[in-house]
């Protein structure tokens, strides 16, 4: 997921000064030997400190492969850019979750056609019901009559990596 987050970019959100200060502080704390860069393991610790999860081997490989091959690790500016993108992607994921939750008024963890109709009635009241039905069928990946969060997230992210 981290690689997808990197591709997602900043989506127009600028990092706040205190975010940058925090990222610099974490970078400095993880660069214990004052090498001027974070090794693979240092990077993993930094992500845990900032986002609360340990990146998988695949995620770490992806990040390490994306850095300048002339260095032994991630320099401060590369780290800050990565964290800006990571934060933007994290915020975007939270927005998707909030939209899904707003549609899921019964707190069932899935959306029905009726939920879709009510949501579209609020945001696009003149949209023909057949279009809402087509949208629901498109998003309902397994055609079980329920749109799970995973289905919804997939639909919201559709086409994001084609730019």
Backbone as a ProteinNet text record, in pm:
[ID]
protein_1_A
[PRIMARY]
XXXXXXXXXXXXXXXXXXXXXXXXXXXXXXXXXXXXXXXXXXXXXXXXXXXXXXXXXXXXXXXXXXXXXXXXXXXXXXXXXXXXXXXXXXXXXXXXXXXXXXXXXXXXXXXXXXXXXXXXXXXXXXXXXXXXXXXXXXXXXXXXXXXXXXXXXXXXXXXXXXX
[TERTIARY]
81.9	0	85.7	203.1	287	325.9	356.5	393.5	277.3	155.8	38	21.4	51.7	41.6	143.4	261.6	362.4	317.3	254.3	204.9	88.9	14.6	-102.4	-63.4	58.4	104.4	39	64.9	17.7	-123.2	-181.1	-317.5	-342.7	-241.2	-260.3	-251.5	-218.6	-210.1	-65.3	-42.8	91.9	113.6	234.4	267.5	271.3	223.9	225.9	364.8	403.5	538.2	563	461.7	484.3	496	433.6	453.2	599.5	650.1	790.4	884.1	857.8	942.1	937.9	819.3	805	882	871.5	941.8	1092.6	1141.4	1285.2	1327.8	1245.6	1278.2	1286.1	1190.6	1190.9	1310.7	1339.7	1457	1582.4	1599.4	1718.6	1723.4	1608.5	1605.4	1641.6	1598.1	1625.5	1765.3	1824.4	1961.8	2056.1	2057.8	2132	2280.6	2339.4	2482.9	2517.1	2416.2	2434	2504.7	2456.5	2513.2	2464.2	2348	2288.6	2188.1	2158.2	2059.4	1999.9	1886.1	1822.8	1843.7	1889.7	1900.6	1760.2	1753.3	1626.2	1559.7	1635.4	1580.1	1543.5	1627.4	1595.2	1463.4	1445.5	1323.3	1201.1	1211.2	1099.8	1062.2	1163.3	1137.9	1069.5	1114.6	1055.8	907.5	873.5	733.4	650.3	705.1	634.3	609.2	709.6	695.6	591.5	586.4	497	356.5	345.2	216	163.5	244.4	194.9	191.6	262.7	270.9	408.9	451.1	581.2	562.9	635.1	623	666.8	598.4	634	766.9	822.9	946.2	925.2	810.5	780.5	774.4	710.8	702.3	840.8	920.4	1055.9	1139.8	1128.1	1201	1163.5	1034	985.3	1044.2	1046	1100.6	1250.8	1320.7	1466.2	1505.4	1424.7	1452.6	1428.1	1344.2	1308.5	1408.1	1501.2	1594.9	1717.9	1792.8	1915.2	2011.1	2053.1	2139.5	2281	2316	2449.3	2460.4	2348.5	2351.3	2323	2354.1	2333.8	2197.4	2119.7	1989.6	1909.9	1811.3	1720.8	1769.2	1803	1847.2	1724.5	1750.1	1642.8	1538.8	1581	1483.4	1399.8	1461.9	1385.4	1284.3	1328.5	1240.4	1120.3	1145.4	1036.8	937.5	988.4	899.2	815.6	879.3	805.9	697.3	728.4	631.1	516.6	545.6	437.7	339.6	392.6	307.3	232.5	299.9	237.7	123.2	144.1	38.6	-79.5	-53.1	-160.5	-243.2	-175.6	-245.9	-327.4	-271.9	-341.2	-468	-457.6	-573.8	-679.4	-636.4	-729.3	-803.5	-731.7	-795.4	-897.2	-864	-958.6	-1083	-1066.2	-1180.8	-1272	-1214	-1293.4	-1371.5	-1306	-1371.8	-1487.2	-1466.2	-1571.8	-1691.5	-1666.1	-1775.5	-1853.8	-1783.3	-1849.4	-1935.6	-1881.2	-1953.2	-2076.9	-2066.3	-2181.8	-2292.1	-2255.2	-2353.7	-2413.7	-2333.7	-2375.8	-2445.7	-2564.7	-2638.2	-2680.6	-2690	-2730.8	-2610.7	-2489	-2364.9	-2354.4	-2381.2	-2375.1	-2241.1	-2162.6	-2034.6	-2045.5	-2161.6	-2182.3	-2294.2	-2301.6	-2405.5	-2500.7	-2628.6	-2729.5	-2768.2	-2847.6	-2898.2	-2977.2	-3051.9	-3129.9	-3037.4	-2924.8	-2826.7	-2775	-2745.3	-2696.7	-2799.9	-2925.6	-3032.3	-3043.8	-3040.3	-3051.4	-2933.2	-2813.9	-2694.3	-2699.4	-2732.6	-2740	-2853.7	-2961.1	-3071.5	-3025.2	-2933.1	-2880.6	-2781.3	-2693.8	-2586.7	-2620.3	-2710.7	-2748.8	-2896.3	-2985.1	-3127.5	-3191.6	-3135.3	-3195.2	-3137	-3046.5	-2986.2	-3090.8	-3108.5	-3208.7	-3176.3	-3281.2	-3263.8	-3188.2	-3204.3	-3133.8	-2982	-2937	-2793.9	-2742.4	-2821.8	-2784.3	-2774.8	-2871.2	-2869.5	-2746.7	-2712.5	-2592.9	-2466.3	-2461.7	-2345.5	-2333.4	-2445.7	-2443.9	-2394.7	-2447.4	-2405.8	-2258.1	-2208.2	-2065.8	-1977.5	-2020	-1940.2	-1951.8	-2066.1	-2088.2	-2011.8	-1884.1	-1791.6	-1836.9	-1888.3	-1924.9	-2074.9	-2147.8	-2292.3	-2373.3	-2335.4	-2409.2	-2516.2	-2534.1	-2633.8	-2583.8	-2456.8	-2394.1	-2264	-2239.2	-2111.7	-2030.1	-1925.2	-1837.2	-1747.4	-1678.2	-1584.4	-1477.4	-1433.7	-1331.3	-1381.2	-1506.7	-1566	-1570.5	-1615.3	-1630.4	-1495	-1396.8	-1261.5	-1204.4	-1224.9	-1177.1	-1239.4	-1370.2	-1439.2	-1388.8	-1365.9	-1318.7	-1176.7	-1097.9	-959.8	-944.6	-1053	-1045.8	-989.6	-886.9	-827.2	-726	-702.3	-609.9	-465.7	-426.2	-285.9	-262.2	-359.5	-345	-285.9	-268.9	-221.5	-77.9
-119.1	0	124.7	120.2	239.2	287.3	195.6	235.3	306.4	256.7	322.7	461.8	474.2	604.8	701.8	651	737.1	786.2	696.2	735.3	832.8	827.1	913.2	1060.6	1088.9	1227.3	1307	1434.3	1519.6	1570.1	1553.6	1595.2	1739.4	1824.9	1966.8	2010.3	1921.1	1957.4	1987.8	2103.2	2139.8	2092.3	2050.6	2010	2134.1	2118.3	2228.6	2236.2	2356.4	2370.7	2274.1	2249.2	2158.6	2013.7	1980.2	1846.3	1829.3	1927.9	1921.3	1913.1	1992.6	1987.7	1848.8	1791.4	1657.6	1555.1	1563.8	1469.7	1483.7	1607.7	1631.7	1573.3	1593.9	1539.5	1386.8	1324.9	1178.6	1131.4	1201.3	1166.6	1169.9	1279.4	1294.6	1188.9	1155	1052.3	915	888	757.5	748.7	862.2	867.3	879.8	775.9	778.1	803.5	751.5	766.4	896	978.6	1108	1088.8	989.6	958.4	1056	1118.7	1207.9	1137.9	1011.9	935.5	828.2	776.2	665	537	436	302.9	243.8	129.7	58.8	39.4	-7.6	-31.1	100.3	203.5	334.9	386.1	367.7	412.1	341.9	211.1	136.6	191.5	220	275.1	411.7	493	625.7	615.2	522.9	505.4	459.6	369.9	326.6	447.1	529.3	645.8	744.8	762.8	863.1	811.4	686.2	637.3	515.7	462.1	355.9	216.6	194.4	59.7	38.1	-88.5	-124.4	-158.1	-89	-118.8	-262.3	-324.7	-460.9	-457.7	-576.3	-587.3	-527.6	-557.1	-506.9	-352.8	-295.4	-150.2	-87.8	-145.8	-94.2	-109.2	-223.4	-243.9	-137.7	-109.1	-10.7	127.9	165.8	297.1	301	197.6	196.6	195.2	131.6	127.4	264.1	345.7	474.7	586.2	560.2	666.4	669	775.3	794.2	678.4	610.9	493.5	529.7	658.9	700.7	714.1	695.3	708	573.6	566.1	441	435.6	541.6	544.3	666.3	701	811.3	937.6	1039.7	1166.4	1240.8	1346.8	1421.4	1472.3	1536.7	1593.1	1485	1372.6	1261.1	1209	1199.6	1151.4	1244.5	1375	1471.9	1461	1448.2	1433.6	1306	1197.3	1071.6	1086.2	1154.3	1170.6	1263.1	1364.6	1450.6	1367.5	1283.1	1198	1096.5	1040.6	942.4	1006.3	1125.8	1193.7	1227.2	1276.6	1309.9	1185.3	1075	950.2	903.2	919.5	880.5	964.7	1094.5	1182.7	1144.6	1112.5	1072.1	944.9	848.1	724.7	754.5	846.8	884.4	949.3	1030.7	1093.1	987.5	887.8	779.8	708.8	680.5	613.4	699.2	830.3	919.3	923.3	925.8	925.3	794.9	683.3	553.5	550.9	597.9	598.8	688.3	801.8	889.4	820.2	739.5	666.1	549.4	489.9	372.7	418.7	469.5	527.5	423.9	299.1	192.4	129.4	173	121.2	-31.1	-79.1	-223.1	-266.3	-171.3	-206.4	-233.2	-210.7	-224.8	-130.2	-106.1	-19.6	-101.9	-68.8	-133.1	-37.3	-85.3	1.5	117.1	89	194.3	302.2	261.6	359.1	445.7	381.3	454	556.2	512.4	601.8	723.7	701.2	812.4	907.9	852.9	936.4	1019.6	954.6	1027.4	1128.7	1099.8	1194.5	1324.4	1312.1	1430.7	1508.2	1437.6	1506.5	1536	1458.6	1479.1	1442.9	1525.7	1489.5	1469.6	1526.9	1513.6	1397.5	1324.6	1210.7	1099.7	1049.1	943	818.2	752.7	635	524.2	512.9	407.8	428.5	554.7	584.2	542.4	569.2	527.4	375.2	308.2	161.6	110	171	131.4	153.1	266	294.8	190.4	158	57.5	-76.8	-118.1	-246.5	-247.7	-134.7	-123.8	-135.1	-72	-70.3	-202.2	-267.9	-396.4	-505.5	-516.7	-603.2	-748.7	-803.5	-945.7	-969	-863.6	-871.3	-939.4	-911.9	-971.7	-877.1	-762.7	-667.2	-577.5	-592.7	-510.9	-452.8	-327.6	-264.9	-258.2	-338.4	-337.3	-214.1	-186.6	-75.2	-99.2	-223.5	-256.2	-224.6	-262.1	-228.8	-77.5	-8.1	137.4	205.7	160.4	216.2	194	75.9	45.8	142.2	162.9	253.5	397.1	439.7	576.8	597.1	491.1	502.2	468.9	426.4	384.7	498.4	465.2	562.6	656	644.7	734	719.5	599.7	575.9	582.4	632.3	635.8	765.1	864.5	996.4	997.9
0	0	0	62.1	69.6	-69.5	-160.8	-297.2	-365.1	-344.3	-402.8	-343.4	-215.8	-151.2	-209	-240.2	-300.2	-436.2	-513.9	-645.5	-634.6	-524.6	-508.8	-505	-459.8	-457.6	-347.4	-348.3	-240.8	-261	-379.8	-406.3	-366	-386.1	-362.8	-217.7	-127.6	13	47.7	105.3	147.7	291	320.2	455.8	544.3	663.4	759.2	820.4	864.5	923.3	1038.6	1123.2	1235.1	1188.9	1074.5	1019.3	980.2	907.6	864.6	984.9	1087.5	1208.7	1271.4	1276.9	1335	1252.2	1119.2	1032.6	1048.5	1061.4	1082.1	1217	1320.1	1452.7	1448.6	1382.2	1372.7	1291.1	1180.3	1099.3	1186.9	1260.4	1345	1454.4	1512.3	1616.7	1560.2	1437.8	1376.3	1316.3	1287.6	1236.3	1356.4	1439.3	1565.3	1547.2	1440.6	1417.4	1345.3	1318	1248.1	1113.5	1038.1	907.1	800.4	826.2	728	639.2	667.8	591.7	681.3	639.3	710.6	632.8	702.2	641.6	630.3	571.7	558.4	695.5	792.2	926.7	995.6	977.9	1033.9	977.2	846.4	780.1	838.7	860.3	917.4	1055.9	1137.4	1270.9	1259	1165	1145.9	1108.3	1020.1	980.2	1100.1	1181.2	1302.1	1391.9	1410.5	1498	1445.5	1315	1257.6	1227.1	1182.2	1134.1	1209.8	1301.1	1387.6	1327.7	1218.7	1164.5	1106	1104.2	1047.2	901.1	811.8	668.5	639.6	545.7	506	430	407.5	329.5	190.7	130	-3.6	-3.6	96.8	104.6	120	209.8	231.9	105.5	37.4	-88.2	-190.5	-201.1	-296.6	-268.4	-143.4	-105.9	-130.5	-88.2	-104.2	-252.1	-335.4	-479.4	-544.4	-483	-542.6	-509.9	-418.5	-378.9	-469.4	-457.8	-535	-507.6	-611.9	-595.2	-549.9	-550	-507.2	-355.6	-285.9	-140.7	-76.2	51.7	125.2	193	176.8	242.2	198.5	278	247.1	317.5	237.7	297.8	352.2	427.1	493.3	394.1	286.5	192.1	124.9	90	32.8	134.4	259.4	366.4	383.9	385.8	401.8	285.8	163.3	47.6	59.1	99.3	117.7	223.4	333.8	441.9	400.4	317.9	265.3	184	97.8	14.3	99.1	196.3	285.6	362.6	412.8	488.3	398.3	277.6	184.1	150.9	126.3	95	215.1	333.2	456.8	473.9	448.4	458.1	355.4	234.3	128.9	169.6	225.6	271.6	381	470.4	575.7	516	411.3	345.2	284	220.8	162.3	272.7	383.3	496.7	548.9	559.9	610	515.1	385.2	287.1	298	305	317.9	444.5	554.3	681.4	673.5	604.4	588.1	508.8	409	329.4	408.4	495.8	574.3	701.9	687.4	800.7	904.4	864.2	956.7	1028.4	994.6	1054.8	1041.7	919.8	895.1	837.9	789.7	728.8	580.4	523.3	379.4	337.6	208	152.9	68.4	78	-5	-117.5	-209.9	-315.8	-255.4	-151.1	-84.5	-27.2	31.7	82.6	-31.4	-144	-262.2	-308.5	-316.4	-362.4	-271.1	-140.4	-44.5	-57.3	-72.2	-84.6	-212.5	-323.1	-449.7	-449.8	-378.1	-368.3	-302.1	-208.2	-139.2	-225.3	-294.8	-368	-513.4	-572.5	-713.2	-730.1	-676.2	-673.4	-811.3	-916.3	-1049.7	-1129.8	-1070.2	-1139.5	-1155.3	-1276.5	-1297.8	-1215.4	-1167.9	-1083	-1154.9	-1286.3	-1360.8	-1355.1	-1349.4	-1340	-1201.7	-1099.3	-963.7	-957.8	-1018.9	-1022.5	-1097.5	-1209.9	-1284.9	-1202	-1132.9	-1048.5	-938	-875.5	-768.4	-821.8	-935	-992.1	-1027.6	-1073.4	-1109	-984.9	-877	-754.6	-678.8	-687.5	-620	-695.2	-667.3	-741.1	-750.3	-641.3	-641.4	-660.8	-692	-721.9	-611.8	-486.2	-374.9	-317.6	-381.4	-333.4	-222.5	-188.6	-84.4	-139.2	-107.7	-142	-13.7	-7.4	109.3	103	212.1	209.8	104.4	91	-8.9	-150.4	-180.7	-310.8	-330.6	-227.7	-233.4	-252.9	-177.4	-186.9	-327.4	-381.9	-516.6	-617.3	-605.3	-697.4	-682.4	-560.7	-536.3	-589.8	-590.6	-637.6	-785.8	-850	-988.6	-1076.2	-1153.3	-1244.1	-1180.5	-1051.1	-982.4	-1029.9	-1068.3	-1105.2	-1255.3	-1329.6	-1475.9	-1527.7	-1442.7	-1488.1	-1528.3
[MASK]
+++++++++++++++++++++++++++++++++++++++++++++++++++++++++++++++++++++++++++++++++++++++++++++++++++++++++++++++++++++++++++++++++++++++++++++++++++++++++++++++++++

